[in-house]
PDB file of N, CA, C and O in Angstrom:
ATOM      1  N   MET A   1      -9.999  11.553  18.917  1.00  0.00           N
ATOM      2  CA  MET A   1      -9.269  10.497  19.221  1.00  0.00           C
ATOM      3  C   MET A   1      -8.369  11.412  20.263  1.00  0.00           C
ATOM      4  O   MET A   1      -7.258  12.511  19.517  1.00  0.00           O
ATOM      5  N   SER A   2      -7.635  11.078  21.270  1.00  0.00           N
ATOM      6  CA  SER A   2      -6.565  11.417  22.119  1.00  0.00           C
ATOM      7  C   SER A   2      -5.901  10.651  22.578  1.00  0.00           C
ATOM      8  O   SER A   2      -6.395  10.016  23.286  1.00  0.00           O
ATOM      9  N   SER A   3      -3.988  11.553  22.837  1.00  0.00           N
ATOM     10  CA  SER A   3      -4.095  10.821  23.198  1.00  0.00           C
ATOM     11  C   SER A   3      -3.355  11.615  24.550  1.00  0.00           C
ATOM     12  O   SER A   3      -2.435  10.076  25.527  1.00  0.00           O
ATOM     13  N   GLY A   4      -4.012  12.137  25.367  1.00  0.00           N
ATOM     14  CA  GLY A   4      -3.767  12.612  26.470  1.00  0.00           C
ATOM     15  C   GLY A   4      -2.687  13.869  26.659  1.00  0.00           C
ATOM     16  O   GLY A   4      -2.103  13.409  27.737  1.00  0.00           O
ATOM     17  N   LEU A   5      -1.902  13.958  25.549  1.00  0.00           N
ATOM     18  CA  LEU A   5      -0.469  14.549  25.735  1.00  0.00           C
ATOM     19  C   LEU A   5      -0.926  15.807  24.766  1.00  0.00           C
ATOM     20  O   LEU A   5      -1.634  16.083  24.077  1.00  0.00           O
ATOM     21  N   CYS A   6      -0.256  16.479  25.545  1.00  0.00           N
ATOM     22  CA  CYS A   6      -0.347  18.419  25.102  1.00  0.00           C
ATOM     23  C   CYS A   6      -0.330  18.272  23.152  1.00  0.00           C
ATOM     24  O   CYS A   6       0.725  17.680  23.057  1.00  0.00           O
ATOM     25  N   PRO A   7      -0.755  19.072  23.079  1.00  0.00           N
ATOM     26  CA  PRO A   7      -0.243  18.951  21.858  1.00  0.00           C
ATOM     27  C   PRO A   7       1.506  19.689  21.237  1.00  0.00           C
ATOM     28  O   PRO A   7       1.523  19.820  20.651  1.00  0.00           O
ATOM     29  N   GLY A   8       2.523  20.091  22.557  1.00  0.00           N
ATOM     30  CA  GLY A   8       3.437  20.460  21.909  1.00  0.00           C
ATOM     31  C   GLY A   8       3.809  19.100  22.124  1.00  0.00           C
ATOM     32  O   GLY A   8       5.399  19.021  21.075  1.00  0.00           O
ATOM     33  N   VAL A   9       4.234  18.624  23.220  1.00  0.00           N
ATOM     34  CA  VAL A   9       4.829  17.292  22.409  1.00  0.00           C
ATOM     35  C   VAL A   9       4.565  16.351  21.944  1.00  0.00           C
ATOM     36  O   VAL A   9       5.037  15.681  21.378  1.00  0.00           O
ATOM     37  N   ARG A  10       2.964  16.254  21.912  1.00  0.00           N
ATOM     38  CA  ARG A  10       2.707  15.416  19.917  1.00  0.00           C
ATOM     39  C   ARG A  10       3.944  15.797  19.044  1.00  0.00           C
ATOM     40  O   ARG A  10       3.945  15.333  18.179  1.00  0.00           O
ATOM     41  N   ILE A  11       3.367  17.021  18.698  1.00  0.00           N
ATOM     42  CA  ILE A  11       4.279  17.650  18.264  1.00  0.00           C
ATOM     43  C   ILE A  11       5.593  17.254  17.528  1.00  0.00           C
ATOM     44  O   ILE A  11       6.296  17.136  16.570  1.00  0.00           O
ATOM     45  N   SER A  12       6.561  17.802  19.157  1.00  0.00           N
ATOM     46  CA  SER A  12       7.880  17.109  19.666  1.00  0.00           C
ATOM     47  C   SER A  12       8.175  15.776  18.771  1.00  0.00           C
ATOM     48  O   SER A  12       8.682  15.451  18.137  1.00  0.00           O
ATOM     49  N   ARG A  13       6.900  14.820  19.284  1.00  0.00           N
ATOM     50  CA  ARG A  13       7.163  13.532  18.607  1.00  0.00           C
ATOM     51  C   ARG A  13       6.467  13.680  17.167  1.00  0.00           C
ATOM     52  O   ARG A  13       7.706  12.188  16.649  1.00  0.00           O
ATOM     53  N   ALA A  14       5.952  14.427  16.444  1.00  0.00           N
ATOM     54  CA  ALA A  14       5.718  13.844  15.056  1.00  0.00           C
ATOM     55  C   ALA A  14       7.024  14.310  14.845  1.00  0.00           C
ATOM     56  O   ALA A  14       7.750  13.822  13.595  1.00  0.00           O
ATOM     57  N   GLU A  15       7.898  15.666  14.877  1.00  0.00           N
ATOM     58  CA  GLU A  15       9.766  15.632  14.520  1.00  0.00           C
ATOM     59  C   GLU A  15       9.953  14.650  14.110  1.00  0.00           C
ATOM     60  O   GLU A  15      11.008  14.480  13.154  1.00  0.00           O
ATOM     61  N   GLU A  16      10.287  13.668  15.311  1.00  0.00           N
ATOM     62  CA  GLU A  16      11.426  12.666  16.233  1.00  0.00           C
ATOM     63  C   GLU A  16      10.879  11.620  14.278  1.00  0.00           C
ATOM     64  O   GLU A  16      12.064  11.583  13.982  1.00  0.00           O
ATOM     65  N   LEU A  17       9.240  11.789  14.073  1.00  0.00           N
ATOM     66  CA  LEU A  17       9.017  10.109  13.365  1.00  0.00           C
ATOM     67  C   LEU A  17       9.131  10.664  12.203  1.00  0.00           C
ATOM     68  O   LEU A  17       9.586  10.088  11.341  1.00  0.00           O
ATOM     69  N   LEU A  18       9.066  12.264  11.663  1.00  0.00           N
ATOM     70  CA  LEU A  18       9.380  13.012  10.722  1.00  0.00           C
ATOM     71  C   LEU A  18      10.696  12.738  10.185  1.00  0.00           C
ATOM     72  O   LEU A  18      10.560  12.959   8.894  1.00  0.00           O
ATOM     73  N   GLU A  19      11.298  13.442  11.040  1.00  0.00           N
ATOM     74  CA  GLU A  19      13.244  13.324  11.095  1.00  0.00           C
ATOM     75  C   GLU A  19      13.732  12.002  11.098  1.00  0.00           C
ATOM     76  O   GLU A  19      14.593  11.490   9.913  1.00  0.00           O
ATOM     77  N   THR A  20      13.186  10.792  11.130  1.00  0.00           N
ATOM     78  CA  THR A  20      13.684   8.998  11.274  1.00  0.00           C
ATOM     79  C   THR A  20      12.951   8.001  10.228  1.00  0.00           C
ATOM     80  O   THR A  20      13.728   7.381  10.563  1.00  0.00           O
ATOM     81  N   THR A  21      12.061   8.512  10.363  1.00  0.00           N
ATOM     82  CA  THR A  21      10.862   7.523   9.652  1.00  0.00           C
ATOM     83  C   THR A  21      10.306   7.980   8.096  1.00  0.00           C
ATOM     84  O   THR A  21      10.263   9.107   7.883  1.00  0.00           O
ATOM     85  N   GLU A  22       9.711   6.786   7.574  1.00  0.00           N
ATOM     86  CA  GLU A  22       9.269   7.076   6.542  1.00  0.00           C
ATOM     87  C   GLU A  22       8.273   7.002   6.651  1.00  0.00           C
ATOM     88  O   GLU A  22       7.360   7.171   4.821  1.00  0.00           O
ATOM     89  N   PRO A  23       6.485   6.588   7.297  1.00  0.00           N
ATOM     90  CA  PRO A  23       5.250   7.133   6.834  1.00  0.00           C
ATOM     91  C   PRO A  23       5.084   7.879   6.468  1.00  0.00           C
ATOM     92  O   PRO A  23       5.816   8.841   6.915  1.00  0.00           O
ATOM     93  N   PRO A  24       4.000   7.894   6.066  1.00  0.00           N
ATOM     94  CA  PRO A  24       2.771   9.020   5.277  1.00  0.00           C
ATOM     95  C   PRO A  24       2.607  10.037   6.759  1.00  0.00           C
ATOM     96  O   PRO A  24       2.388   8.962   8.044  1.00  0.00           O
ATOM     97  N   VAL A  25       2.495  10.767   6.193  1.00  0.00           N
ATOM     98  CA  VAL A  25       2.147  12.158   7.396  1.00  0.00           C
ATOM     99  C   VAL A  25       1.108  11.829   8.044  1.00  0.00           C
ATOM    100  O   VAL A  25       0.744  11.423   9.348  1.00  0.00           O
ATOM    101  N   GLU A  26       0.175  11.139   7.651  1.00  0.00           N
ATOM    102  CA  GLU A  26      -1.279  10.599   7.678  1.00  0.00           C
ATOM    103  C   GLU A  26      -1.142   9.585   8.929  1.00  0.00           C
ATOM    104  O   GLU A  26      -1.920   9.862  10.043  1.00  0.00           O
ATOM    105  N   GLU A  27      -0.486   8.997   8.494  1.00  0.00           N
ATOM    106  CA  GLU A  27       0.122   7.443   9.332  1.00  0.00           C
ATOM    107  C   GLU A  27       0.805   7.974  10.675  1.00  0.00           C
ATOM    108  O   GLU A  27       0.590   7.878  11.588  1.00  0.00           O
ATOM    109  N   ILE A  28       2.105   9.487  10.537  1.00  0.00           N
ATOM    110  CA  ILE A  28       2.454  10.142  11.566  1.00  0.00           C
ATOM    111  C   ILE A  28       0.952  10.694  12.780  1.00  0.00           C
ATOM    112  O   ILE A  28       1.011  10.665  13.622  1.00  0.00           O
ATOM    113  N   ALA A  29       0.560  11.004  11.800  1.00  0.00           N
ATOM    114  CA  ALA A  29      -0.706  12.140  12.456  1.00  0.00           C
ATOM    115  C   ALA A  29      -1.386  11.621  13.855  1.00  0.00           C
ATOM    116  O   ALA A  29      -1.601  11.481  14.776  1.00  0.00           O
ATOM    117  N   ARG A  30      -1.965  10.035  13.291  1.00  0.00           N
ATOM    118  CA  ARG A  30      -3.075   9.098  13.899  1.00  0.00           C
ATOM    119  C   ARG A  30      -1.717   8.371  15.167  1.00  0.00           C
ATOM    120  O   ARG A  30      -2.729   8.195  15.954  1.00  0.00           O
ATOM    121  N   ALA A  31      -0.431   8.114  14.442  1.00  0.00           N
ATOM    122  CA  ALA A  31       0.103   7.666  15.692  1.00  0.00           C
ATOM    123  C   ALA A  31       0.753   8.808  17.232  1.00  0.00           C
ATOM    124  O   ALA A  31       1.201   7.967  18.088  1.00  0.00           O
ATOM    125  N   VAL A  32       0.883   9.589  16.364  1.00  0.00           N
ATOM    126  CA  VAL A  32       1.131  10.969  17.586  1.00  0.00           C
ATOM    127  C   VAL A  32      -0.483  11.428  18.376  1.00  0.00           C
ATOM    128  O   VAL A  32      -0.245  12.237  19.372  1.00  0.00           O
ATOM    129  N   GLY A  33      -1.606  11.012  18.044  1.00  0.00           N
ATOM    130  CA  GLY A  33      -2.775  11.511  18.410  1.00  0.00           C
ATOM    131  C   GLY A  33      -3.359  12.264  18.362  1.00  0.00           C
ATOM    132  O   GLY A  33      -4.186  13.337  18.579  1.00  0.00           O
ATOM    133  N   PHE A  34      -3.024  12.954  16.726  1.00  0.00           N
ATOM    134  CA  PHE A  34      -4.341  13.792  16.074  1.00  0.00           C
ATOM    135  C   PHE A  34      -5.037  13.010  14.961  1.00  0.00           C
ATOM    136  O   PHE A  34      -4.492  11.926  15.058  1.00  0.00           O
ATOM    137  N   GLY A  35      -6.002  13.789  14.828  1.00  0.00           N
ATOM    138  CA  GLY A  35      -7.095  12.464  14.064  1.00  0.00           C
ATOM    139  C   GLY A  35      -6.664  12.941  12.887  1.00  0.00           C
ATOM    140  O   GLY A  35      -7.608  11.860  12.224  1.00  0.00           O
ATOM    141  N   SER A  36      -6.536  13.924  12.090  1.00  0.00           N
ATOM    142  CA  SER A  36      -6.263  13.256  11.469  1.00  0.00           C
ATOM    143  C   SER A  36      -5.211  13.730  10.800  1.00  0.00           C
ATOM    144  O   SER A  36      -3.847  15.062  11.363  1.00  0.00           O
ATOM    145  N   ALA A  37      -4.406  14.249   9.013  1.00  0.00           N
ATOM    146  CA  ALA A  37      -3.651  14.913   8.682  1.00  0.00           C
ATOM    147  C   ALA A  37      -3.470  16.116   8.633  1.00  0.00           C
ATOM    148  O   ALA A  37      -2.824  16.860   8.819  1.00  0.00           O
ATOM    149  N   ALA A  38      -4.534  16.648   8.168  1.00  0.00           N
ATOM    150  CA  ALA A  38      -5.107  18.481   8.362  1.00  0.00           C
ATOM    151  C   ALA A  38      -4.475  18.870   9.338  1.00  0.00           C
ATOM    152  O   ALA A  38      -4.016  20.109   9.932  1.00  0.00           O
ATOM    153  N   VAL A  39      -5.332  18.118  10.912  1.00  0.00           N
ATOM    154  CA  VAL A  39      -4.519  18.617  12.012  1.00  0.00           C
ATOM    155  C   VAL A  39      -3.483  18.773  12.320  1.00  0.00           C
ATOM    156  O   VAL A  39      -3.436  19.643  13.071  1.00  0.00           O
ATOM    157  N   LEU A  40      -3.052  17.192  12.464  1.00  0.00           N
ATOM    158  CA  LEU A  40      -1.721  17.697  12.656  1.00  0.00           C
ATOM    159  C   LEU A  40      -0.913  18.787  11.742  1.00  0.00           C
ATOM    160  O   LEU A  40       0.271  19.857  12.207  1.00  0.00           O
ATOM    161  N   ARG A  41      -0.760  19.338  10.784  1.00  0.00           N
ATOM    162  CA  ARG A  41      -1.007  20.360   9.796  1.00  0.00           C
ATOM    163  C   ARG A  41      -0.895  21.991  10.094  1.00  0.00           C
ATOM    164  O   ARG A  41       0.258  22.250  10.662  1.00  0.00           O
ATOM    165  N   ALA A  42      -2.339  21.987  10.453  1.00  0.00           N
ATOM    166  CA  ALA A  42      -2.386  23.315  11.342  1.00  0.00           C
ATOM    167  C   ALA A  42      -1.594  23.299  12.816  1.00  0.00           C
ATOM    168  O   ALA A  42      -1.015  24.135  12.745  1.00  0.00           O
ATOM    169  N   GLN A  43      -1.603  22.318  13.365  1.00  0.00           N
ATOM    170  CA  GLN A  43      -0.521  22.602  14.601  1.00  0.00           C
ATOM    171  C   GLN A  43       1.065  22.559  14.079  1.00  0.00           C
ATOM    172  O   GLN A  43       1.894  23.492  14.741  1.00  0.00           O
ATOM    173  N   PHE A  44       1.300  21.981  13.120  1.00  0.00           N
ATOM    174  CA  PHE A  44       2.721  22.026  13.219  1.00  0.00           C
ATOM    175  C   PHE A  44       3.087  23.720  12.142  1.00  0.00           C
ATOM    176  O   PHE A  44       4.504  23.936  12.997  1.00  0.00           O
ATOM    177  N   VAL A  45       2.343  23.949  11.405  1.00  0.00           N
ATOM    178  CA  VAL A  45       2.645  24.997  11.135  1.00  0.00           C
ATOM    179  C   VAL A  45       2.238  26.016  11.489  1.00  0.00           C
ATOM    180  O   VAL A  45       3.105  26.767  12.044  1.00  0.00           O
ATOM    181  N   ARG A  46       1.572  26.184  12.713  1.00  0.00           N
ATOM    182  CA  ARG A  46       1.346  26.821  13.743  1.00  0.00           C
ATOM    183  C   ARG A  46       2.147  27.013  14.923  1.00  0.00           C
ATOM    184  O   ARG A  46       2.930  28.448  15.656  1.00  0.00           O
ATOM    185  N   ARG A  47       2.829  25.640  15.097  1.00  0.00           N
ATOM    186  CA  ARG A  47       3.901  25.544  16.275  1.00  0.00           C
ATOM    187  C   ARG A  47       5.527  25.655  15.703  1.00  0.00           C
ATOM    188  O   ARG A  47       6.304  26.227  16.089  1.00  0.00           O
ATOM    189  N   ARG A  48       5.698  25.014  14.306  1.00  0.00           N
ATOM    190  CA  ARG A  48       7.240  25.421  13.944  1.00  0.00           C
ATOM    191  C   ARG A  48       7.009  26.039  12.320  1.00  0.00           C
ATOM    192  O   ARG A  48       8.354  26.240  11.921  1.00  0.00           O
ATOM    193  N   GLY A  49       6.110  26.384  11.865  1.00  0.00           N
ATOM    194  CA  GLY A  49       6.154  27.377  10.796  1.00  0.00           C
ATOM    195  C   GLY A  49       6.525  27.489   9.509  1.00  0.00           C
ATOM    196  O   GLY A  49       6.931  27.736   8.307  1.00  0.00           O
ATOM    197  N   ALA A  50       6.527  25.763   9.199  1.00  0.00           N
ATOM    198  CA  ALA A  50       6.650  24.811   8.455  1.00  0.00           C
ATOM    199  C   ALA A  50       5.444  23.968   8.202  1.00  0.00           C
ATOM    200  O   ALA A  50       5.119  23.655   9.206  1.00  0.00           O
ATOM    201  N   PRO A  51       4.791  23.089   7.677  1.00  0.00           N
ATOM    202  CA  PRO A  51       4.345  22.137   7.391  1.00  0.00           C
ATOM    203  C   PRO A  51       4.961  20.608   7.458  1.00  0.00           C
ATOM    204  O   PRO A  51       6.523  20.608   7.118  1.00  0.00           O
ATOM    205  N   PRO A  52       4.269  19.652   7.766  1.00  0.00           N
ATOM    206  CA  PRO A  52       5.009  18.577   8.327  1.00  0.00           C
ATOM    207  C   PRO A  52       5.886  17.615   7.090  1.00  0.00           C
ATOM    208  O   PRO A  52       6.962  17.699   6.653  1.00  0.00           O
ATOM    209  N   ARG A  53       5.789  18.071   6.050  1.00  0.00           N
ATOM    210  CA  ARG A  53       6.678  17.374   4.076  1.00  0.00           C
ATOM    211  C   ARG A  53       7.620  18.147   4.451  1.00  0.00           C
ATOM    212  O   ARG A  53       8.765  17.615   3.512  1.00  0.00           O
ATOM    213  N   ALA A  54       7.714  20.021   3.682  1.00  0.00           N
ATOM    214  CA  ALA A  54       8.749  20.650   4.369  1.00  0.00           C
ATOM    215  C   ALA A  54       9.267  20.255   4.686  1.00  0.00           C
ATOM    216  O   ALA A  54      10.908  19.880   4.861  1.00  0.00           O
ATOM    217  N   TYR A  55       9.334  20.075   6.300  1.00  0.00           N
ATOM    218  CA  TYR A  55      10.150  20.032   8.090  1.00  0.00           C
ATOM    219  C   TYR A  55      10.361  18.385   7.693  1.00  0.00           C
ATOM    220  O   TYR A  55      11.946  18.535   7.268  1.00  0.00           O
ATOM    221  N   ARG A  56      10.092  17.327   6.380  1.00  0.00           N
ATOM    222  CA  ARG A  56      11.000  16.084   6.385  1.00  0.00           C
ATOM    223  C   ARG A  56      11.818  16.518   5.755  1.00  0.00           C
ATOM    224  O   ARG A  56      12.937  16.043   5.431  1.00  0.00           O
ATOM    225  N   ARG A  57      11.377  17.030   4.450  1.00  0.00           N
ATOM    226  CA  ARG A  57      12.236  16.914   3.651  1.00  0.00           C
ATOM    227  C   ARG A  57      13.892  17.893   3.204  1.00  0.00           C
ATOM    228  O   ARG A  57      14.333  17.308   3.441  1.00  0.00           O
ATOM    229  N   SER A  58      13.807  18.984   4.406  1.00  0.00           N
ATOM    230  CA  SER A  58      14.973  19.769   5.168  1.00  0.00           C
ATOM    231  C   SER A  58      15.612  18.382   5.890  1.00  0.00           C
ATOM    232  O   SER A  58      16.454  18.338   5.854  1.00  0.00           O
ATOM    233  N   PHE A  59      15.338  17.433   6.822  1.00  0.00           N
ATOM    234  CA  PHE A  59      16.236  16.161   6.193  1.00  0.00           C
ATOM    235  C   PHE A  59      16.974  15.873   5.793  1.00  0.00           C
ATOM    236  O   PHE A  59      17.715  14.534   5.710  1.00  0.00           O
ATOM    237  N   SER A  60      15.824  15.220   4.486  1.00  0.00           N
ATOM    238  CA  SER A  60      16.047  14.555   3.344  1.00  0.00           C
ATOM    239  C   SER A  60      17.269  14.064   2.858  1.00  0.00           C
ATOM    240  O   SER A  60      18.204  13.609   2.120  1.00  0.00           O
ATOM    241  N   ARG A  61      16.909  15.524   2.678  1.00  0.00           N
ATOM    242  CA  ARG A  61      18.717  16.180   1.610  1.00  0.00           C
ATOM    243  C   ARG A  61      19.711  16.275   1.926  1.00  0.00           C
ATOM    244  O   ARG A  61      20.627  16.241   1.189  1.00  0.00           O
ATOM    245  N   THR A  62      19.596  15.598   3.090  1.00  0.00           N
ATOM    246  CA  THR A  62      21.057  15.831   3.590  1.00  0.00           C
ATOM    247  C   THR A  62      22.011  14.273   3.467  1.00  0.00           C
ATOM    248  O   THR A  62      22.819  14.037   3.950  1.00  0.00           O
ATOM    249  N   ALA A  63      21.026  13.437   2.603  1.00  0.00           N
ATOM    250  CA  ALA A  63      21.643  12.135   2.599  1.00  0.00           C
ATOM    251  C   ALA A  63      22.357  12.319   1.168  1.00  0.00           C
ATOM    252  O   ALA A  63      21.878  12.999   0.023  1.00  0.00           O
TER     253      ALA A  63
END
Protein backbone atom coordinates (compact mmCIF):
# COMPACT_ATOMS: atom_id res chain seq x y z
CA MET A 1 0.00 0.00 0.00
CA SER A 2 1.42 3.35 -0.98
CA SER A 3 -0.05 6.69 -0.02
CA GLY A 4 1.95 8.59 -2.62
CA LEU A 5 3.56 10.64 0.14
CA CYS A 6 7.27 10.56 0.86
CA PRO A 7 8.26 8.69 4.04
CA GLY A 8 9.17 11.92 5.84
CA VAL A 9 5.67 13.31 5.34
CA ARG A 10 4.13 10.03 6.50
CA ILE A 11 6.35 10.03 9.61
CA SER A 12 5.32 13.61 10.40
CA ARG A 13 1.66 12.66 10.11
CA ALA A 14 2.26 9.60 12.29
CA GLU A 15 3.84 11.88 14.91
CA GLU A 16 0.73 14.06 14.93
CA LEU A 17 -1.52 11.03 15.38
CA LEU A 18 0.68 9.56 18.12
CA GLU A 19 0.61 12.87 19.98
CA THR A 20 -3.13 13.50 19.71
CA THR A 21 -4.96 10.18 19.32
CA GLU A 22 -5.11 6.74 20.94
CA PRO A 23 -5.40 4.19 18.09
CA PRO A 24 -2.87 1.33 18.09
CA VAL A 25 0.35 1.86 16.15
CA GLU A 26 -0.80 -0.71 13.55
CA GLU A 27 -3.85 1.42 12.77
CA ILE A 28 -1.77 4.59 12.55
CA ALA A 29 0.68 2.83 10.23
CA ARG A 30 -2.12 1.97 7.82
CA ALA A 31 -3.68 5.44 8.11
CA VAL A 32 -0.48 7.18 7.03
CA GLY A 33 0.33 4.74 4.23
CA PHE A 34 2.71 2.18 5.69
CA GLY A 35 1.93 -1.48 5.07
CA SER A 36 2.47 -2.53 8.67
CA ALA A 37 3.47 -1.34 12.12
CA ALA A 38 6.88 -2.97 11.57
CA VAL A 39 7.58 -0.77 8.56
CA LEU A 40 6.41 2.34 10.41
CA ARG A 41 8.57 1.40 13.39
CA ALA A 42 11.69 0.90 11.25
CA GLN A 43 11.21 4.23 9.48
CA PHE A 44 10.33 6.02 12.71
CA VAL A 45 13.44 4.76 14.53
CA ARG A 46 15.59 5.61 11.52
CA ARG A 47 14.26 9.17 11.27
CA ARG A 48 13.41 10.03 14.89
CA GLY A 49 15.68 7.79 16.95
CA ALA A 50 12.90 6.17 18.98
CA PRO A 51 10.06 3.74 18.27
CA PRO A 52 6.51 5.06 17.90
CA ARG A 53 5.31 3.74 21.27
CA ALA A 54 8.14 5.46 23.14
CA TYR A 55 7.40 8.66 21.24
CA ARG A 56 3.73 8.40 22.25
CA ARG A 57 4.63 7.77 25.90
CA SER A 58 6.71 10.94 25.97
CA PHE A 59 3.50 12.88 25.29
CA SER A 60 1.20 10.93 27.60
CA ARG A 61 3.31 11.73 30.68
CA THR A 62 2.34 15.40 30.51
CA ALA A 63 -1.22 14.58 31.57
